[in-house]
């Protein structure tokens, strides 16, 4: 994985701005390693990739296999950190039209419990009436309304469809090891359960069963994912020259840009498979840094699609943002533009090019245009989208988020602001 920065003329650092921020970032990294910083009871994710054992992975894989054998659909019910990590990985890796493949290999993953839309629930049950399915309910607290309401509805549906005994065998609960309503229900009913460790917060939990179980059910190699994270963890925690550490460099650059007045970080991809990776990133950074009236607003675009919508603003609108580009070097397939005898569409100048080559030229051209438009660009490169590289990206962004949050002097591991809407909603609904 590589990281580099191209500053616009106006944003270029001078003097020792970067040097002093680098010192701060190295201290922040040290706080994460020694677990002495704010929110240090939620730092389980730092060592997680190295601590996941072969037998943990086997238990997840064997449960996944059982589900795969009896389900056309696997419903993953969770919200925020209890859902976005799994979705980010699965959407990155899956066939774009898996729901039309009908090759009987992997169940289709459907997400629920992340909305209160009645029409969404009705449409879902319409499908679940006709298909065999299993359900994974994921909630650390066990009380999150969106997930809990959906679970009640689907539990009921499963009981009616399969009867009690079979319904029980089709439900898996991923929750706290002892606390919460969901844990109590799971114990009472005898559901298979997986534990979300106490010291891992939702948005840092993708490498626990929260993410790994759905990812395994979707048919992906969770060992390669965890290995990717473990490899980059080793590199990032043990780099001797800490200032050359790419997580430090990224955190320093984005904090520098924040300090000179940038308000928005746009995560940019050129692969629609990465759209949910951006959603995961937005939650990770938004919930970790957006507090005490501070923090960059994390946003995202998916190009070249969004060059035909947000592209205009990025090129010429208010200079609020910088871009962090996820560059993918190789596609996993090759499609070349065919030669056409009469060239009626005037595209023969592209014949022989692969689509990825054209996509890369679009990316390069956009970077040049945005540089002219005064947009500073950070670039993270991976050689291709696969389990190992997604694992690396996950750990990279998590570590950089911890460093960045400490540099901002906030607790990156709490989310007190999320409670405000809940309080009002509960009062409006008459919850005692
Ligand atoms: O990152 C977080 O902690 C949150 O996004 C939670 O994951 C989210 O609110 C869901 O919480 P729970 O797992 O308790 O249902």
Short mmCIF file of C-alpha atoms in Angstrom, two decimals, residues 51-426:
data_model
loop_
_atom_site.label_atom_id
_atom_site.label_comp_id
_atom_site.label_asym_id
_atom_site.label_seq_id
_atom_site.Cartn_x
_atom_site.Cartn_y
_atom_site.Cartn_z
CA UNK A 51 -5.05 -11.95 18.42
CA UNK A 52 -7.68 -13.68 16.29
CA UNK A 53 -6.87 -17.36 16.53
CA UNK A 54 -7.18 -20.11 13.98
CA UNK A 55 -9.91 -21.67 16.13
CA UNK A 56 -11.90 -18.40 16.23
CA UNK A 57 -11.81 -18.34 12.43
CA UNK A 58 -12.74 -22.02 12.22
CA UNK A 59 -15.74 -21.54 14.49
CA UNK A 60 -16.95 -18.65 12.33
CA UNK A 61 -16.33 -20.55 9.09
CA UNK A 62 -18.13 -23.65 10.31
CA UNK A 63 -21.18 -21.63 11.42
CA UNK A 64 -21.06 -19.85 8.05
CA UNK A 65 -20.97 -23.16 6.20
CA UNK A 66 -24.05 -24.38 8.07
CA UNK A 67 -25.91 -21.20 7.16
CA UNK A 68 -24.77 -21.40 3.53
CA UNK A 69 -26.09 -24.94 3.25
CA UNK A 70 -29.61 -24.08 4.28
CA UNK A 71 -30.17 -20.49 3.19
CA UNK A 72 -30.88 -18.67 -0.07
CA UNK A 73 -30.75 -15.44 1.85
CA UNK A 74 -28.80 -14.37 4.92
CA UNK A 75 -30.34 -11.36 6.65
CA UNK A 76 -27.83 -9.26 8.57
CA UNK A 77 -29.68 -7.04 11.04
CA UNK A 78 -27.58 -4.29 12.59
CA UNK A 79 -26.87 -0.58 12.27
CA UNK A 80 -23.82 1.72 12.33
CA UNK A 81 -20.74 -0.17 13.44
CA UNK A 82 -22.81 -3.31 13.77
CA UNK A 83 -23.37 -3.44 10.03
CA UNK A 84 -21.23 -1.11 7.92
CA UNK A 85 -17.96 -3.05 8.20
CA UNK A 86 -19.49 -6.28 6.93
CA UNK A 87 -21.26 -4.47 4.13
CA UNK A 88 -18.12 -2.53 3.15
CA UNK A 89 -16.12 -5.74 2.75
CA UNK A 90 -18.85 -7.79 1.10
CA UNK A 91 -19.77 -5.09 -1.42
CA UNK A 92 -16.08 -4.58 -2.26
CA UNK A 93 -15.56 -8.25 -3.06
CA UNK A 94 -18.85 -9.57 -4.36
CA UNK A 95 -20.08 -10.02 -7.91
CA UNK A 96 -21.95 -6.83 -8.78
CA UNK A 97 -25.00 -8.81 -9.89
CA UNK A 98 -24.83 -11.71 -7.42
CA UNK A 99 -28.60 -11.59 -6.95
CA UNK A 100 -28.99 -12.66 -10.60
CA UNK A 101 -26.30 -15.35 -10.62
CA UNK A 102 -28.46 -18.14 -9.30
CA UNK A 103 -25.48 -20.49 -9.12
CA UNK A 104 -26.49 -21.83 -5.75
CA UNK A 105 -23.07 -21.03 -4.24
CA UNK A 106 -23.55 -18.31 -1.66
CA UNK A 107 -26.66 -16.91 -0.07
CA UNK A 108 -27.56 -13.37 -1.02
CA UNK A 109 -26.80 -11.05 1.88
CA UNK A 110 -29.61 -8.66 2.73
CA UNK A 111 -29.17 -5.89 5.28
CA UNK A 112 -31.90 -4.96 7.73
CA UNK A 113 -32.22 -3.36 11.14
CA UNK A 114 -30.55 -0.23 9.78
CA UNK A 115 -33.76 1.65 9.02
CA UNK A 116 -37.23 2.18 10.41
CA UNK A 117 -38.79 2.21 6.96
CA UNK A 118 -42.01 0.21 7.02
CA UNK A 119 -41.99 -0.24 3.25
CA UNK A 120 -38.46 -1.67 3.39
CA UNK A 121 -39.58 -4.19 6.03
CA UNK A 122 -42.68 -5.09 4.02
CA UNK A 123 -40.67 -5.63 0.83
CA UNK A 124 -38.16 -7.71 2.76
CA UNK A 125 -40.82 -10.01 4.19
CA UNK A 126 -42.39 -10.31 0.79
CA UNK A 127 -39.10 -11.85 -0.39
CA UNK A 128 -38.48 -13.85 2.79
CA UNK A 129 -41.91 -15.49 2.43
CA UNK A 130 -40.64 -17.14 -0.74
CA UNK A 131 -37.03 -18.01 0.15
CA UNK A 132 -35.17 -20.03 2.73
CA UNK A 133 -33.27 -17.73 5.00
CA UNK A 134 -31.27 -17.38 8.19
CA UNK A 135 -30.91 -14.30 10.33
CA UNK A 136 -27.98 -12.74 12.12
CA UNK A 137 -28.87 -10.04 14.62
CA UNK A 138 -25.92 -7.87 15.61
CA UNK A 139 -26.09 -5.39 18.47
CA UNK A 140 -23.55 -4.76 21.18
CA UNK A 141 -25.95 -2.93 23.44
CA UNK A 142 -28.85 -5.15 22.41
CA UNK A 143 -31.20 -2.20 22.69
CA UNK A 144 -30.72 -0.25 19.46
CA UNK A 145 -34.28 0.48 18.33
CA UNK A 146 -33.87 0.02 14.57
CA UNK A 147 -32.24 -3.38 15.03
CA UNK A 148 -34.40 -4.52 17.95
CA UNK A 149 -37.70 -3.70 16.18
CA UNK A 150 -36.54 -5.47 13.01
CA UNK A 151 -35.42 -8.47 15.04
CA UNK A 152 -38.79 -8.76 16.74
CA UNK A 153 -40.56 -8.67 13.36
CA UNK A 154 -38.21 -11.20 11.72
CA UNK A 155 -38.14 -13.53 14.73
CA UNK A 156 -41.88 -13.66 14.48
CA UNK A 157 -41.70 -14.28 10.76
CA UNK A 158 -39.18 -17.10 11.19
CA UNK A 159 -41.25 -18.76 13.93
CA UNK A 160 -44.35 -18.68 11.71
CA UNK A 161 -42.49 -19.90 8.65
CA UNK A 162 -40.43 -22.71 10.18
CA UNK A 163 -41.83 -23.41 13.63
CA UNK A 164 -39.96 -22.79 16.86
CA UNK A 165 -37.19 -25.38 16.69
CA UNK A 166 -36.10 -24.64 13.12
CA UNK A 167 -36.41 -20.90 13.71
CA UNK A 168 -34.00 -21.18 16.63
CA UNK A 169 -31.47 -22.99 14.44
CA UNK A 170 -31.67 -20.19 11.86
CA UNK A 171 -30.94 -17.31 14.24
CA UNK A 172 -27.47 -16.19 15.28
CA UNK A 173 -26.97 -13.37 17.77
CA UNK A 174 -23.74 -11.34 17.85
CA UNK A 175 -23.73 -9.31 21.05
CA UNK A 176 -22.12 -8.61 24.40
CA UNK A 177 -20.80 -11.58 26.34
CA UNK A 178 -23.17 -11.03 29.27
CA UNK A 179 -25.06 -7.71 29.21
CA UNK A 180 -28.17 -6.57 27.36
CA UNK A 181 -31.60 -7.66 26.23
CA UNK A 182 -30.34 -9.47 23.15
CA UNK A 183 -27.97 -11.60 25.19
CA UNK A 184 -30.83 -12.47 27.56
CA UNK A 185 -33.13 -13.45 24.66
CA UNK A 186 -30.37 -15.50 23.01
CA UNK A 187 -29.74 -17.40 26.25
CA UNK A 188 -33.45 -17.98 26.86
CA UNK A 189 -34.11 -19.23 23.32
CA UNK A 190 -30.82 -21.05 22.85
CA UNK A 191 -29.58 -19.14 19.79
CA UNK A 192 -26.05 -19.63 18.59
CA UNK A 193 -24.11 -16.56 19.76
CA UNK A 194 -20.85 -14.81 19.01
CA UNK A 195 -19.31 -12.23 21.31
CA UNK A 196 -18.41 -8.63 20.56
CA UNK A 197 -15.42 -7.98 22.84
CA UNK A 198 -15.95 -5.37 25.58
CA UNK A 199 -12.96 -3.36 24.46
CA UNK A 200 -13.97 -3.01 20.80
CA UNK A 201 -16.46 -0.28 19.84
CA UNK A 202 -18.95 -0.77 17.00
CA UNK A 203 -17.16 1.15 14.27
CA UNK A 204 -13.89 -0.66 15.01
CA UNK A 205 -15.53 -4.11 15.10
CA UNK A 206 -15.36 -5.35 11.52
CA UNK A 207 -12.61 -7.86 12.36
CA UNK A 208 -14.72 -9.44 15.13
CA UNK A 209 -17.65 -11.80 14.40
CA UNK A 210 -19.69 -8.63 13.72
CA UNK A 211 -18.01 -8.42 10.33
CA UNK A 212 -16.37 -11.81 9.95
CA UNK A 213 -19.52 -13.96 10.18
CA UNK A 214 -21.47 -12.18 7.41
CA UNK A 215 -18.30 -11.96 5.30
CA UNK A 216 -17.71 -15.71 5.66
CA UNK A 217 -21.35 -16.48 4.85
CA UNK A 218 -20.98 -14.37 1.70
CA UNK A 219 -18.20 -16.75 0.69
CA UNK A 220 -15.09 -14.67 1.29
CA UNK A 221 -11.78 -15.64 2.82
CA UNK A 222 -11.80 -14.17 6.33
CA UNK A 223 -8.32 -15.50 7.04
CA UNK A 224 -6.88 -13.51 4.13
CA UNK A 225 -8.78 -10.43 5.34
CA UNK A 226 -7.41 -10.77 8.88
CA UNK A 227 -3.92 -11.59 7.57
CA UNK A 228 -3.96 -8.42 5.48
CA UNK A 229 -4.85 -6.40 8.57
CA UNK A 230 -2.22 -8.23 10.66
CA UNK A 231 0.50 -7.60 8.07
CA UNK A 232 -0.10 -3.89 7.89
CA UNK A 233 -0.50 -3.72 11.66
CA UNK A 234 3.01 -5.13 12.02
CA UNK A 235 4.38 -2.65 9.53
CA UNK A 236 2.57 0.36 11.00
CA UNK A 237 3.21 -0.37 14.67
CA UNK A 238 6.83 -1.35 14.17
CA UNK A 239 8.10 1.17 11.62
CA UNK A 240 11.35 2.44 13.08
CA UNK A 241 11.11 5.78 11.37
CA UNK A 242 7.67 6.60 12.70
CA UNK A 243 7.43 9.76 10.63
CA UNK A 244 7.61 7.58 7.51
CA UNK A 245 4.70 5.51 8.80
CA UNK A 246 1.91 6.00 6.25
CA UNK A 247 -0.84 6.09 8.90
CA UNK A 248 1.10 8.86 10.68
CA UNK A 249 1.64 10.68 7.39
CA UNK A 250 -2.03 10.48 6.49
CA UNK A 251 -3.14 11.68 9.94
CA UNK A 252 -0.62 14.53 9.82
CA UNK A 253 -1.70 15.64 6.36
CA UNK A 254 -5.41 15.67 7.12
CA UNK A 255 -4.85 17.48 10.44
CA UNK A 256 -2.65 20.03 8.71
CA UNK A 257 -5.35 20.62 6.10
CA UNK A 258 -7.97 20.90 8.84
CA UNK A 259 -5.82 23.45 10.66
CA UNK A 260 -5.52 25.64 7.56
CA UNK A 261 -9.31 25.73 7.21
CA UNK A 262 -10.36 22.72 5.13
CA UNK A 263 -13.72 21.48 6.32
CA UNK A 264 -14.44 18.43 4.20
CA UNK A 265 -12.48 15.31 3.37
CA UNK A 266 -13.81 13.60 0.27
CA UNK A 267 -12.98 9.93 -0.05
CA UNK A 268 -12.82 9.30 -3.78
CA UNK A 269 -13.06 5.95 -5.51
CA UNK A 270 -13.18 4.94 -9.16
CA UNK A 271 -14.78 1.55 -8.47
CA UNK A 272 -18.45 1.28 -7.50
CA UNK A 273 -17.51 -1.82 -5.46
CA UNK A 274 -15.95 0.58 -2.96
CA UNK A 275 -19.02 2.74 -2.34
CA UNK A 276 -19.79 0.96 0.94
CA UNK A 277 -16.15 1.14 1.94
CA UNK A 278 -16.68 4.90 1.81
CA UNK A 279 -19.80 4.56 3.95
CA UNK A 280 -17.76 2.65 6.53
CA UNK A 281 -15.02 5.31 6.37
CA UNK A 282 -17.58 8.09 6.86
CA UNK A 283 -18.94 6.46 9.99
CA UNK A 284 -15.46 5.71 11.32
CA UNK A 285 -14.21 9.26 10.98
CA UNK A 286 -17.52 11.07 11.51
CA UNK A 287 -18.32 9.36 14.81
CA UNK A 288 -14.72 9.39 16.00
CA UNK A 289 -13.79 13.00 15.28
CA UNK A 290 -17.03 14.95 15.00
CA UNK A 291 -17.39 16.23 18.56
CA UNK A 292 -16.63 19.28 20.73
CA UNK A 293 -17.34 21.43 17.63
CA UNK A 294 -14.36 19.92 15.87
CA UNK A 295 -13.57 17.58 13.03
CA UNK A 296 -13.42 17.29 9.28
CA UNK A 297 -16.74 16.38 7.68
CA UNK A 298 -16.15 13.02 5.95
CA UNK A 299 -17.86 12.74 2.58
CA UNK A 300 -17.39 10.61 -0.50
CA UNK A 301 -17.80 10.44 -4.24
CA UNK A 302 -17.71 7.50 -6.62
CA UNK A 303 -16.13 8.39 -9.94
CA UNK A 304 -16.43 8.62 -12.78
CA UNK A 305 -20.18 8.56 -12.02
CA UNK A 306 -19.98 11.55 -9.67
CA UNK A 307 -17.79 13.57 -12.02
CA UNK A 308 -21.08 14.13 -13.81
CA UNK A 309 -22.75 15.47 -10.66
CA UNK A 310 -20.47 16.56 -7.79
CA UNK A 311 -17.55 17.03 -10.17
CA UNK A 312 -18.68 20.55 -11.03
CA UNK A 313 -18.64 21.63 -7.36
CA UNK A 314 -15.30 20.01 -6.65
CA UNK A 315 -13.75 21.73 -9.66
CA UNK A 316 -15.16 25.22 -9.18
CA UNK A 317 -17.28 25.50 -6.04
CA UNK A 318 -16.28 26.87 -2.64
CA UNK A 319 -12.76 25.67 -1.75
CA UNK A 320 -13.81 23.67 1.32
CA UNK A 321 -12.37 20.28 0.71
CA UNK A 322 -9.43 18.07 -0.03
CA UNK A 323 -9.59 14.64 -1.60
CA UNK A 324 -8.33 11.25 -0.42
CA UNK A 325 -8.25 9.05 -3.49
CA UNK A 326 -8.42 5.26 -3.23
CA UNK A 327 -6.38 4.21 -6.23
CA UNK A 328 -6.71 0.60 -7.44
CA UNK A 329 -3.87 -0.43 -9.74
CA UNK A 330 -5.32 -3.57 -11.38
CA UNK A 331 -8.79 -4.84 -12.19
CA UNK A 332 -9.65 -8.45 -11.43
CA UNK A 333 -10.90 -8.93 -15.01
CA UNK A 334 -9.87 -7.66 -18.42
CA UNK A 335 -12.25 -6.22 -21.00
CA UNK A 336 -10.67 -4.57 -24.03
CA UNK A 337 -12.48 -2.11 -26.25
CA UNK A 338 -13.12 -3.96 -29.53
CA UNK A 339 -12.10 -2.63 -32.95
CA UNK A 340 -15.06 -1.65 -35.13
CA UNK A 341 -14.58 -1.67 -38.91
CA UNK A 342 -16.65 1.43 -39.78
CA UNK A 343 -15.82 3.29 -36.53
CA UNK A 344 -19.38 4.64 -36.56
CA UNK A 345 -19.12 5.69 -32.92
CA UNK A 346 -15.64 7.23 -33.44
CA UNK A 347 -14.14 5.14 -30.65
CA UNK A 348 -11.45 3.27 -32.57
CA UNK A 349 -8.84 5.50 -30.93
CA UNK A 350 -9.63 3.48 -27.80
CA UNK A 351 -9.62 0.02 -29.36
CA UNK A 352 -7.21 -2.29 -27.59
CA UNK A 353 -7.36 -0.28 -24.36
CA UNK A 354 -8.72 -2.11 -21.34
CA UNK A 355 -11.51 -0.39 -19.43
CA UNK A 356 -9.17 -0.10 -16.44
CA UNK A 357 -6.66 1.80 -18.58
CA UNK A 358 -9.37 4.24 -19.61
CA UNK A 359 -10.54 4.52 -15.99
CA UNK A 360 -6.96 5.31 -14.94
CA UNK A 361 -6.70 8.04 -17.58
CA UNK A 362 -9.97 9.49 -16.31
CA UNK A 363 -8.50 9.42 -12.79
CA UNK A 364 -5.27 11.07 -13.96
CA UNK A 365 -7.13 13.69 -15.96
CA UNK A 366 -9.37 14.42 -12.98
CA UNK A 367 -6.36 14.79 -10.68
CA UNK A 368 -4.79 17.27 -13.09
CA UNK A 369 -8.05 19.22 -13.34
CA UNK A 370 -8.55 19.26 -9.57
CA UNK A 371 -4.95 20.35 -9.06
CA UNK A 372 -5.68 23.28 -11.42
CA UNK A 373 -8.86 23.88 -9.40
CA UNK A 374 -6.82 24.18 -6.18
CA UNK A 375 -7.79 20.85 -4.58
CA UNK A 376 -5.11 19.12 -2.53
CA UNK A 377 -5.08 15.40 -3.21
CA UNK A 378 -3.99 12.55 -0.99
CA UNK A 379 -3.68 9.19 -2.67
CA UNK A 380 -3.76 5.69 -1.18
CA UNK A 381 -2.92 2.91 -3.62
CA UNK A 382 -3.62 -0.80 -3.52
CA UNK A 383 -2.68 -3.21 -6.28
CA UNK A 384 -6.16 -4.77 -6.58
CA UNK A 385 -9.37 -5.30 -4.65
CA UNK A 386 -9.13 -8.55 -2.71
CA UNK A 387 -9.52 -9.75 0.87
CA UNK A 388 -5.93 -9.06 1.86
CA UNK A 389 -5.89 -5.49 0.57
CA UNK A 390 -9.28 -4.65 2.05
CA UNK A 391 -7.95 -5.97 5.39
CA UNK A 392 -4.98 -3.64 5.03
CA UNK A 393 -7.17 -0.65 4.21
CA UNK A 394 -9.39 -1.38 7.23
CA UNK A 395 -6.52 -1.43 9.69
CA UNK A 396 -4.80 1.53 8.05
CA UNK A 397 -7.90 3.71 8.36
CA UNK A 398 -8.63 2.55 11.91
CA UNK A 399 -5.11 3.33 13.13
CA UNK A 400 -4.97 6.65 11.31
CA UNK A 401 -8.36 7.51 12.83
CA UNK A 402 -7.09 6.85 16.35
CA UNK A 403 -3.97 8.96 15.70
CA UNK A 404 -5.96 11.72 14.06
CA UNK A 405 -8.56 11.85 16.85
CA UNK A 406 -5.86 12.15 19.51
CA UNK A 407 -4.18 14.91 17.49
CA UNK A 408 -7.52 16.73 17.55
CA UNK A 409 -7.61 16.19 21.31
CA UNK A 410 -10.97 14.40 21.34
CA UNK A 411 -11.88 10.94 22.57
CA UNK A 412 -12.13 9.10 19.24
CA UNK A 413 -13.79 6.09 20.82
CA UNK A 414 -17.05 7.48 22.19
CA UNK A 415 -20.14 8.83 20.43
CA UNK A 416 -22.13 10.83 23.01
CA UNK A 417 -23.90 12.84 20.29
CA UNK A 418 -25.72 9.76 18.99
CA UNK A 419 -27.83 9.66 22.18
CA UNK A 420 -29.59 12.99 21.53
CA UNK A 421 -32.02 11.82 18.85
CA UNK A 422 -32.69 8.61 20.78
CA UNK A 423 -33.74 10.52 23.91
CA UNK A 424 -36.25 12.58 21.94
CA UNK A 425 -37.56 9.58 20.01
CA UNK A 426 -38.05 7.54 23.20
#
